[in-house]
Amino acid sequence: MWLMKRKNFILSFGCFILVSHGVFADNLLNQAESQAIANKISQLNNATRMMCTPQLRCSLSLTTQFYSMSNSQPVWVENSKVRSDVEDFLEILRNSYQEGLNPFDYHVKEIKDLLQQIKLAQQNGQVAPASVLANLDVTLSDAYLLYSKHLEVGRVDPSSAYPDWQVSRRQISLLDQYIVAVKQNDLISNLNKIKPNFVQYTALKKKLASYQKIAEAGGWESIPIGKDLKLSSSGSRVRLLQQRIAFTQDYSLPSDDESAIFDADLKASVSKFQAENGIKATGVVDKTTLQSLNISVEARIKQIQLNLDRLRWLPPELGSKYVWVNIPSYSLAIKNKGSNDLVMPVIVGGGGENKTCIVNSRITTLELNPYWGIPNRIATKEYLAKIQKDPEYLNKHNIRVFSNVTKNEVDPTLINWGSVSSSKFNYFLRQDPGKKNALGKIKFLFPNDCGIYLHDTSNPNLFGRSARSLSHGCVRVSQPLALADYLIVSNSNWSDAKLESAIKTGEHKWLKLTESLPIHIVYQTAWVDESGKLQFRKDIYKADNVDFPVFIPKNMNE
């Protein structure tokens, strides 16, 4: 099944003898290597984190599965020779930092050492030991599988890194992909196929490259704490500010130290920096701005790499038109072939158990004048105390009570609320449609595992705040009618006027969309906006606070 007949094409590649042809040669030619691989796999089969060599930590049990399924046939070596695409693959791994990954995760040093051993044997007119060739083959396969995984779905596993945060992360079969790539002799081009190529990813990757160059050059110096820097300020701190701003803004550094004066050009550049960091653009370097300026280039590189990683949680095709909700920027945009058709501020979930989930779905339905089924955790933690304090609270807010047992409505005046506790709350609360309804006039539904949705709000004043992580997890939109009007365009029997008329009746109504629209709720603390500017925002869920070693290209030879 794994055997293929083919012609061998042998060529010289530097000091190596490399083989360029299909994978899995004749069993007789690879018998020694296959036996060495089988011995190695049998030793490692029970390890959750297999060891390719005493020093090398490998990461995928899939490696042992692959060789068990392929009868221990080598992939990267044949008849004691190394395939020509090994050097191509090693170069891809060396350059993996360009994708925001770490080359040393993919055994670059170990592969280089094994190739050196093979090279020395060839120079001495000897054949490299089968054990060395087997080590190389298994190490390369493990590197391939791990690199493929990180490239496709991310280096951070959200289920372990963020156990209290629900994240939609696409599922792939790495083993099946590798088997197909091996069978089709398509190992290198397969990596190019699985690499993310949507605009948000490629744009952020370019910014990463520029920050890596800054880090290679030594980065920027911190500006000491002191008085606010503003127009007419001067001195050594202003000079450091000029140097810092010149690294990441379109600002020309004055040529002499005597020009260390805070002038109009510097103020304009500081204002742009503030706008790109979610800080009120005053042009004055206050405490908040100084803290942002003094974040090291290494910390910014880590932030960019983590945001590239989270973009890999997205499906490979976002759609030509879709809703894009970015939690840290408190914003919603409808993307249409790279442009924004509609942009609005939103309110997202707070921390803890109120985090807004990461979702990839499709908006399918509008609910006009919605009911609000109050979740049990909100009813018990927030509403119960209010009900116990004010017997009329339910009536004032148009909230009905239903029995969890019979599902029938219960007269709240007949309940002894003093004896009700959060652990013995046998009721379900539902708020009727109306002006006081927390969901407002429209609710936007899309299938997801954590039960969230977009909705209007009865308290629009909150959109005036700069920090808007205020909800219980759902996303409140500031322009619900504009969003609804956009979504119903495909419904031929609906119009903007008909929609508003239906809402004004106050009657509850479902509106199924003729054409559903993709929605991607993401968590991006760093991204590139439509004007090409790199934006940073506060990490409100502390998602960037994970183990993610920063790699700087200058470290490649260390």
Coordinates of C-alpha atoms in Angstrom, one line a residue:
M1 CA 0.0 0.0 0.0
W2 CA 2.8 2.4 0.9
L3 CA 5.1 1.2 -1.9
M4 CA 5.6 3.1 -5.1
K5 CA 7.7 2.4 -8.1
R6 CA 9.7 5.3 -9.4
K7 CA 12.9 6.4 -11.0
N8 CA 15.7 7.7 -8.7
F9 CA 17.2 11.0 -9.5
I10 CA 20.4 11.5 -7.5
L11 CA 22.2 14.8 -7.3
S12 CA 24.8 16.6 -5.3
F13 CA 23.7 19.3 -2.8
G14 CA 26.7 20.9 -1.2
C15 CA 28.6 18.2 0.7
F16 CA 25.4 16.0 1.0
I17 CA 24.2 13.3 -1.4
L18 CA 20.5 14.1 -1.7
V19 CA 17.8 12.2 -3.3
S20 CA 14.9 13.8 -5.2
H21 CA 12.0 11.6 -6.0
G22 CA 8.8 10.1 -4.5
V23 CA 8.7 9.1 -0.8
F24 CA 8.8 5.5 0.5
A25 CA 11.2 3.6 -1.6
D26 CA 11.5 -0.2 -2.0
N27 CA 11.5 -2.0 1.4
L28 CA 14.8 -3.7 0.6
L29 CA 16.6 -0.4 0.0
N30 CA 15.3 1.0 3.3
Q31 CA 15.4 -2.1 5.5
A32 CA 18.1 -0.9 7.8
E33 CA 16.5 2.6 8.3
S34 CA 13.0 1.1 8.7
Q35 CA 14.2 -1.3 11.4
A36 CA 16.0 1.5 13.2
I37 CA 12.8 3.6 13.1
A38 CA 10.8 0.7 14.3
N39 CA 13.1 0.2 17.3
K40 CA 13.0 3.9 18.1
I41 CA 9.2 4.0 17.9
S42 CA 8.8 1.0 20.1
Q43 CA 10.8 2.7 22.8
L44 CA 8.8 5.9 22.5
N45 CA 5.3 4.6 21.9
N46 CA 4.1 5.0 25.5
A47 CA 5.5 8.5 26.0
T48 CA 3.1 11.4 26.0
R49 CA 6.0 13.7 25.0
M50 CA 8.3 11.5 23.1
M51 CA 12.0 12.0 23.2
C52 CA 13.7 11.8 19.8
T53 CA 17.1 12.1 21.4
P54 CA 18.2 12.5 25.0
Q55 CA 18.2 16.3 24.6
L56 CA 15.3 16.7 22.2
R57 CA 11.7 17.1 23.5
C58 CA 9.3 16.2 20.7
S59 CA 5.7 17.3 20.9
L60 CA 3.4 15.0 19.0
S61 CA 2.3 11.4 19.7
L62 CA 1.1 11.6 16.0
T63 CA 4.7 11.0 15.0
T64 CA 4.7 7.5 16.5
Q65 CA 1.2 6.9 15.0
F66 CA 2.4 7.8 11.6
Y67 CA 5.4 5.5 11.6
S68 CA 3.3 2.6 13.0
M69 CA 0.7 3.1 10.2
S70 CA 3.4 3.3 7.5
N71 CA 5.2 0.2 8.7
S72 CA 8.2 2.3 9.8
Q73 CA 9.0 3.4 6.3
P74 CA 11.3 6.4 6.2
V75 CA 10.1 9.7 4.6
W76 CA 13.1 11.9 4.5
V77 CA 15.9 9.4 3.9
E78 CA 16.3 6.6 1.3
N79 CA 19.0 4.0 0.8
S80 CA 21.2 5.8 3.3
K81 CA 20.8 9.1 1.5
V82 CA 19.0 12.3 2.5
R83 CA 16.2 13.7 0.3
S84 CA 16.8 16.9 -1.5
D85 CA 13.8 18.7 0.0
V86 CA 15.3 18.3 3.6
E87 CA 17.3 21.4 3.0
D88 CA 14.2 23.2 1.7
F89 CA 12.2 22.1 4.8
L90 CA 15.0 23.1 7.1
E91 CA 15.1 26.6 5.5
I92 CA 11.4 26.9 6.1
L93 CA 11.9 26.0 9.8
R94 CA 14.7 28.5 10.1
N95 CA 12.4 31.2 8.7
S96 CA 9.4 30.2 10.8
Y97 CA 10.0 33.3 13.0
Q98 CA 8.6 35.3 10.0
E99 CA 5.2 33.6 10.8
G100 CA 5.5 34.6 14.5
L101 CA 6.8 31.1 15.5
N102 CA 10.0 29.9 17.1
P103 CA 12.4 27.8 15.0
F104 CA 13.8 26.1 18.0
D105 CA 10.4 24.5 18.6
Y106 CA 10.9 22.6 15.4
H107 CA 14.3 20.9 16.3
V108 CA 16.3 23.1 14.0
K109 CA 19.5 22.6 16.0
E110 CA 19.0 18.9 16.3
I111 CA 18.3 18.5 12.6
K112 CA 21.4 20.5 11.8
D113 CA 23.6 18.3 14.1
L114 CA 22.2 15.1 12.6
L115 CA 22.9 16.3 9.1
Q116 CA 26.4 17.2 10.2
Q117 CA 27.0 13.7 11.4
I118 CA 25.8 12.3 8.0
K119 CA 28.0 14.8 6.2
L120 CA 31.1 13.7 8.1
A121 CA 30.4 10.1 7.4
Q122 CA 30.1 10.8 3.7
Q123 CA 33.3 12.9 3.7
N124 CA 35.1 9.8 5.2
G125 CA 33.6 7.6 2.5
Q126 CA 31.3 5.9 4.9
V127 CA 27.6 5.4 5.1
A128 CA 25.9 7.1 8.1
P129 CA 24.7 4.6 10.8
A130 CA 21.1 3.6 10.3
S131 CA 20.3 4.9 13.9
V132 CA 21.4 8.4 12.9
L133 CA 19.3 8.3 9.7
A134 CA 16.4 7.0 11.7
N135 CA 16.8 9.8 14.2
L136 CA 16.9 12.3 11.4
D137 CA 13.8 10.9 9.8
V138 CA 11.7 10.8 13.0
T139 CA 12.9 14.2 14.0
L140 CA 12.0 15.8 10.7
S141 CA 8.5 14.1 10.7
D142 CA 7.9 15.4 14.3
A143 CA 9.1 18.9 13.3
Y144 CA 6.8 18.8 10.2
L145 CA 3.7 17.7 12.2
L146 CA 4.3 20.2 14.9
Y147 CA 5.1 23.1 12.5
S148 CA 1.9 22.2 10.5
K149 CA -0.2 22.3 13.7
H150 CA 1.2 25.6 14.8
L151 CA 0.9 27.1 11.3
E152 CA -2.7 26.0 10.9
V153 CA -4.4 26.3 14.3
G154 CA -1.9 28.1 16.5
R155 CA 0.8 27.5 19.0
V156 CA -1.3 28.2 22.0
D157 CA -3.9 25.6 22.9
P158 CA -6.8 27.7 24.3
S159 CA -8.4 24.8 26.2
S160 CA -5.3 24.5 28.4
A161 CA -4.1 28.1 28.4
Y162 CA -7.6 29.7 29.0
P163 CA -9.7 27.0 30.8
D164 CA -12.3 29.6 31.8
W165 CA -12.7 31.1 28.3
Q166 CA -14.7 29.3 25.6
V167 CA -12.9 29.5 22.2
S168 CA -14.0 28.2 18.8
R169 CA -10.9 26.7 17.3
R170 CA -11.1 24.7 14.1
Q171 CA -10.4 21.0 14.1
I172 CA -8.0 19.4 11.6
S173 CA -6.5 16.0 11.1
L174 CA -2.7 16.6 11.0
L175 CA -2.0 12.9 10.6
D176 CA -4.3 12.6 7.5
Q177 CA -2.7 15.7 6.0
Y178 CA 0.8 14.4 6.5
I179 CA -0.1 11.0 5.0
V180 CA -1.5 12.6 1.9
A181 CA 1.5 15.0 1.5
V182 CA 3.8 12.0 1.8
K183 CA 1.9 9.9 -0.7
Q184 CA 1.7 12.7 -3.2
N185 CA 5.3 13.7 -2.7
D186 CA 4.0 17.1 -1.8
L187 CA 5.7 17.9 1.5
I188 CA 7.0 21.4 0.8
S189 CA 4.2 22.8 -1.3
N190 CA 1.7 21.4 1.3
L191 CA 3.1 23.8 3.9
N192 CA 2.4 26.7 1.6
K193 CA -1.1 25.6 1.1
I194 CA -2.0 25.5 4.8
K195 CA -0.3 28.8 5.6
P196 CA -3.0 31.5 6.5
N197 CA -3.3 34.0 3.7
F198 CA -6.2 36.3 4.6
V199 CA -5.5 40.1 4.7
Q200 CA -5.5 40.5 8.5
Y201 CA -2.8 37.8 8.9
T202 CA -0.5 39.0 6.1
A203 CA -0.7 42.6 7.2
L204 CA 0.2 41.8 10.8
K205 CA 3.0 39.6 9.6
K206 CA 4.6 42.5 7.8
K207 CA 4.5 44.6 11.0
L208 CA 6.1 41.8 12.9
A209 CA 9.0 41.9 10.5
S210 CA 9.6 45.6 11.1
Y211 CA 9.5 45.1 14.9
Q212 CA 11.9 42.2 14.6
K213 CA 14.4 44.5 12.8
I214 CA 14.0 47.0 15.5
A215 CA 14.8 44.3 18.1
E216 CA 17.8 43.2 16.1
A217 CA 19.1 46.7 16.2
G218 CA 18.8 46.8 20.0
G219 CA 15.4 48.2 20.5
W220 CA 14.5 51.5 22.1
E221 CA 15.5 53.0 25.4
S222 CA 13.0 53.6 28.2
I223 CA 12.1 57.2 29.0
P224 CA 12.5 57.9 32.8
I225 CA 9.4 58.8 34.9
G226 CA 9.0 62.5 35.3
K227 CA 6.6 65.4 34.6
D228 CA 4.3 65.2 31.7
L229 CA 6.0 66.1 28.4
K230 CA 4.2 68.6 26.2
L231 CA 4.8 71.5 23.9
S232 CA 7.9 73.5 24.9
S233 CA 9.3 70.8 27.1
S234 CA 13.0 70.2 26.6
G235 CA 15.9 68.2 27.8
S236 CA 17.2 64.6 27.8
R237 CA 13.7 63.0 28.3
V238 CA 12.4 64.8 25.3
R239 CA 15.4 63.5 23.3
L240 CA 14.6 60.0 24.4
L241 CA 11.0 60.6 23.4
Q242 CA 12.0 61.8 20.0
Q243 CA 14.2 58.6 19.5
R244 CA 11.3 56.4 20.7
I245 CA 8.7 58.0 18.5
A246 CA 11.1 57.8 15.5
F247 CA 11.2 54.0 15.7
T248 CA 7.4 53.4 15.1
Q249 CA 6.0 56.7 13.8
D250 CA 6.5 58.7 10.7
Y251 CA 8.8 61.1 12.5
S252 CA 12.2 62.4 11.5
L253 CA 14.6 62.6 14.3
P254 CA 16.4 66.0 14.7
S255 CA 20.1 65.6 13.8
D256 CA 21.5 67.4 16.9
D257 CA 21.0 67.1 20.6
E258 CA 20.3 70.8 20.9
S259 CA 17.0 70.2 19.1
A260 CA 15.6 68.2 22.0
I261 CA 12.5 70.4 22.2
F262 CA 8.9 69.3 22.2
D263 CA 7.6 71.0 19.1
A264 CA 4.4 70.8 17.0
D265 CA 5.8 67.9 14.9
L266 CA 6.5 65.9 17.9
K267 CA 3.1 66.6 19.4
A268 CA 1.4 65.4 16.2
S269 CA 3.4 62.2 16.3
V270 CA 2.6 61.6 19.9
S271 CA -1.1 62.2 19.1
K272 CA -0.9 59.5 16.4
F273 CA 0.9 57.1 18.8
Q274 CA -1.8 57.7 21.3
A275 CA -4.6 57.0 18.8
E276 CA -2.9 53.8 17.7
N277 CA -2.7 52.6 21.3
G278 CA -6.3 53.4 22.4
I279 CA -5.2 56.4 24.4
K280 CA -7.0 59.8 24.2
A281 CA -5.0 61.8 21.6
T282 CA -4.0 64.9 23.5
G283 CA -0.4 65.1 22.3
V284 CA 0.7 65.2 25.9
V285 CA 2.9 62.4 27.3
D286 CA 1.2 61.7 30.5
K287 CA 1.6 58.6 32.8
T288 CA -0.5 56.3 30.6
T289 CA 1.2 57.4 27.4
L290 CA 4.6 57.0 29.0
Q291 CA 3.8 53.5 30.1
S292 CA 2.8 52.5 26.6
L293 CA 5.9 54.1 25.1
N294 CA 8.1 52.2 27.5
I295 CA 6.7 48.8 26.6
S296 CA 9.8 47.0 25.3
V297 CA 10.1 45.9 21.6
E298 CA 10.4 42.3 22.8
A299 CA 7.1 42.6 24.6
R300 CA 5.5 44.1 21.5
I301 CA 6.9 41.3 19.4
K302 CA 5.3 38.8 21.8
Q303 CA 2.0 40.6 21.6
I304 CA 2.1 40.6 17.8
Q305 CA 3.1 36.9 17.7
L306 CA 0.2 36.0 20.0
N307 CA -2.2 37.9 17.9
L308 CA -1.0 36.1 14.8
D309 CA -1.5 32.9 16.7
R310 CA -5.1 33.7 17.6
L311 CA -5.8 34.6 13.9
R312 CA -5.0 30.9 13.2
W313 CA -8.0 30.0 15.2
L314 CA -10.1 31.4 12.3
P315 CA -11.3 29.3 9.4
P316 CA -9.1 29.5 6.3
E317 CA -11.8 31.3 4.4
L318 CA -13.5 34.2 6.2
G319 CA -15.9 35.0 3.4
S320 CA -16.0 38.0 1.0
K321 CA -18.4 39.7 3.4
Y322 CA -18.7 39.1 7.1
V323 CA -19.2 40.6 10.5
W324 CA -16.0 41.2 12.5
V325 CA -16.2 41.8 16.2
N326 CA -13.0 42.6 18.0
I327 CA -13.4 42.3 21.8
P328 CA -10.4 44.4 23.0
S329 CA -11.2 47.2 20.6
Y330 CA -15.0 47.2 21.5
S331 CA -15.9 47.4 17.9
L332 CA -18.0 45.7 15.2
A333 CA -17.3 46.1 11.5
I334 CA -18.9 44.6 8.4
K335 CA -16.1 43.7 6.1
N336 CA -16.8 43.6 2.4
K337 CA -13.9 42.6 0.1
G338 CA -11.4 44.4 2.3
S339 CA -13.5 47.5 3.0
N340 CA -15.7 48.4 5.9
D341 CA -19.4 48.8 5.0
L342 CA -20.4 49.5 8.5
V343 CA -18.5 50.2 11.8
M344 CA -19.9 50.7 15.3
P345 CA -18.8 50.6 18.9
V346 CA -20.0 47.6 21.0
I347 CA -20.1 46.5 24.6
V348 CA -18.5 43.1 25.3
G349 CA -18.3 40.8 28.3
G350 CA -16.3 41.6 31.4
G351 CA -13.7 39.3 32.9
G352 CA -14.1 36.0 34.8
E353 CA -17.1 33.9 33.8
N354 CA -18.5 36.9 31.8
K355 CA -15.9 36.8 29.0
T356 CA -17.3 37.0 25.5
C357 CA -16.6 33.8 23.6
I358 CA -14.5 33.5 20.5
V359 CA -16.9 32.4 17.8
N360 CA -17.0 31.6 14.1
S361 CA -20.5 31.3 12.9
R362 CA -23.2 32.8 10.7
I363 CA -26.0 35.2 11.7
T364 CA -29.2 33.5 10.7
T365 CA -32.1 35.1 12.5
L366 CA -33.3 38.4 13.9
E367 CA -35.6 38.5 16.9
L368 CA -37.7 41.6 17.0
N369 CA -39.0 42.9 20.4
P370 CA -37.2 39.9 22.1
Y371 CA -37.9 38.2 25.3
W372 CA -34.9 37.9 27.6
G373 CA -34.6 34.5 29.3
I374 CA -32.4 35.6 32.2
P375 CA -29.6 33.1 32.7
N376 CA -29.6 31.3 36.1
R377 CA -26.2 32.6 37.1
I378 CA -27.4 36.2 36.6
A379 CA -30.8 35.5 38.2
T380 CA -29.2 34.1 41.3
K381 CA -26.2 36.3 41.7
E382 CA -27.7 39.7 40.7
Y383 CA -31.5 39.6 40.7
L384 CA -32.3 37.5 43.7
A385 CA -31.0 40.0 46.2
K386 CA -32.9 42.8 44.4
I387 CA -36.1 40.8 44.5
Q388 CA -35.7 40.1 48.2
K389 CA -35.1 43.7 48.9
D390 CA -38.0 45.0 46.8
P391 CA -41.1 42.8 46.3
E392 CA -42.2 45.0 43.4
Y393 CA -38.8 44.7 41.5
L394 CA -40.1 42.0 39.2
N395 CA -43.3 44.0 38.3
K396 CA -41.3 47.2 37.8
H397 CA -39.0 45.5 35.3
N398 CA -41.7 43.4 33.5
I399 CA -40.1 40.1 34.6
R400 CA -42.2 37.0 34.8
V401 CA -41.4 33.9 37.0
F402 CA -41.7 30.3 35.7
S403 CA -41.3 27.0 37.6
N404 CA -38.3 25.0 36.6
V405 CA -40.3 21.8 37.3
T406 CA -43.7 22.5 35.7
K407 CA -42.5 25.2 33.3
N408 CA -45.7 27.1 34.2
E409 CA -45.8 30.7 35.1
V410 CA -45.8 31.4 38.9
D411 CA -47.3 34.3 40.7
P412 CA -44.2 35.9 42.4
T413 CA -46.3 37.3 45.2
L414 CA -47.0 33.7 46.4
I415 CA -43.3 32.9 46.7
N416 CA -41.5 33.3 50.0
W417 CA -38.5 35.0 48.5
G418 CA -36.8 35.2 51.9
S419 CA -36.4 31.4 51.9
V420 CA -35.1 31.2 48.3
S421 CA -31.3 31.0 47.9
S422 CA -29.0 30.7 45.0
S423 CA -28.5 27.0 45.6
K424 CA -32.2 26.4 45.8
F425 CA -33.5 28.6 43.0
N426 CA -36.2 26.5 41.3
Y427 CA -37.4 29.3 39.0
F428 CA -36.8 30.7 35.6
L429 CA -37.0 34.5 35.0
R430 CA -38.1 36.0 31.7
Q431 CA -38.3 39.6 30.9
D432 CA -41.1 40.7 28.5
P433 CA -40.5 42.8 25.4
G434 CA -40.6 46.6 26.0
K435 CA -38.6 49.7 26.7
K436 CA -37.1 48.1 29.9
N437 CA -36.0 44.9 28.2
A438 CA -32.2 44.5 28.6
L439 CA -31.9 43.2 25.0
G440 CA -33.6 46.3 23.6
K441 CA -35.5 46.0 20.4
I442 CA -33.5 43.6 18.3
K443 CA -31.5 40.4 19.0
F444 CA -29.2 38.9 16.4
L445 CA -28.8 35.1 16.6
F446 CA -26.0 32.8 15.4
P447 CA -25.3 29.2 16.4
N448 CA -22.6 28.9 19.0
D449 CA -21.7 26.6 21.9
C450 CA -21.8 29.3 24.6
G451 CA -25.2 30.7 23.9
I452 CA -24.2 34.3 23.2
Y453 CA -25.7 36.7 20.6
L454 CA -25.6 40.3 19.5
H455 CA -28.4 42.6 20.8
D456 CA -29.6 46.2 21.3
T457 CA -29.7 47.6 24.8
S458 CA -32.0 49.6 27.0
N459 CA -29.0 51.6 28.3
P460 CA -27.2 53.2 25.3
N461 CA -25.4 55.7 27.5
L462 CA -22.8 53.1 28.2
F463 CA -21.4 53.4 24.7
G464 CA -19.9 56.7 25.7
R465 CA -17.4 55.0 27.9
S466 CA -13.9 54.2 26.5
A467 CA -13.7 50.9 28.3
R468 CA -16.7 48.8 27.5
S469 CA -16.2 45.3 28.9
L470 CA -19.5 45.5 30.8
S471 CA -21.8 42.7 29.6
H472 CA -22.4 39.2 30.9
G473 CA -20.9 37.8 27.7
C474 CA -23.2 38.8 24.9
V475 CA -22.3 41.7 22.6
R476 CA -24.4 44.9 22.7
V477 CA -24.4 46.9 19.5
S478 CA -24.7 50.6 19.3
Q479 CA -26.5 50.8 16.0
P480 CA -28.9 47.8 16.0
L481 CA -31.2 49.2 13.3
A482 CA -28.3 49.9 10.9
L483 CA -27.0 46.4 11.4
A484 CA -30.5 44.9 10.9
D485 CA -31.1 47.0 7.8
Y486 CA -27.9 45.7 6.3
L487 CA -28.7 42.0 7.1
I488 CA -32.3 42.1 5.7
V489 CA -31.3 43.3 2.2
S490 CA -31.5 39.7 0.9
N491 CA -35.1 39.3 2.2
S492 CA -37.1 40.6 -0.7
N493 CA -40.3 40.9 1.3
W494 CA -38.7 43.1 3.9
S495 CA -37.5 46.8 3.9
D496 CA -36.1 49.3 6.3
A497 CA -39.5 50.8 6.7
K498 CA -41.2 47.5 7.3
L499 CA -38.6 46.5 9.9
E500 CA -39.1 49.8 11.8
S501 CA -42.9 49.3 11.6
A502 CA -42.7 45.8 13.0
I503 CA -40.5 47.0 15.9
K504 CA -42.9 49.8 16.7
T505 CA -45.8 47.4 17.2
G506 CA -44.0 46.0 20.2
E507 CA -45.0 42.5 19.2
H508 CA -42.5 39.7 19.4
K509 CA -41.5 38.4 16.0
W510 CA -38.8 36.1 14.4
L511 CA -37.2 37.1 11.1
K512 CA -35.3 34.4 9.3
L513 CA -32.6 35.8 7.0
T514 CA -32.7 34.7 3.4
E515 CA -28.9 34.9 3.3
S516 CA -27.0 34.3 6.5
L517 CA -23.8 36.3 7.1
P518 CA -20.6 35.0 8.6
I519 CA -19.6 36.4 11.9
H520 CA -16.2 36.2 13.5
I521 CA -15.8 37.3 17.1
V522 CA -12.1 37.6 17.7
Y523 CA -9.6 38.7 20.4
Q524 CA -7.0 41.0 18.8
T525 CA -4.9 43.2 21.0
A526 CA -2.8 44.0 18.0
W527 CA -3.9 44.4 14.4
V528 CA -3.4 46.5 11.3
D529 CA -6.3 48.9 10.4
E530 CA -7.6 49.8 7.0
S531 CA -5.1 52.6 6.7
G532 CA -2.1 50.3 7.3
K533 CA -1.5 51.5 10.9
L534 CA -0.6 49.0 13.6
Q535 CA -3.0 49.2 16.5
F536 CA -2.5 48.0 20.1
R537 CA -5.2 47.8 22.8
K538 CA -5.3 46.8 26.4
D539 CA -5.4 43.1 27.1
I540 CA -8.7 43.1 29.0
Y541 CA -8.8 39.3 29.4
K542 CA -5.1 38.9 30.1
A543 CA -4.9 36.5 27.1
D544 CA -1.4 37.8 26.2
N545 CA -0.2 36.7 29.6
V546 CA 0.8 33.2 28.6
D547 CA 4.1 31.4 28.1
F548 CA 5.2 32.3 24.6
P549 CA 9.0 32.8 24.3
V550 CA 9.9 35.6 22.0
F551 CA 12.3 34.7 19.1
I552 CA 14.6 37.4 17.6
P553 CA 16.3 36.5 14.4
K554 CA 19.7 37.5 15.8
N555 CA 19.4 34.5 18.2
M556 CA 19.4 32.0 15.3
N557 CA 23.1 31.2 15.8
E558 CA 23.2 31.2 19.5

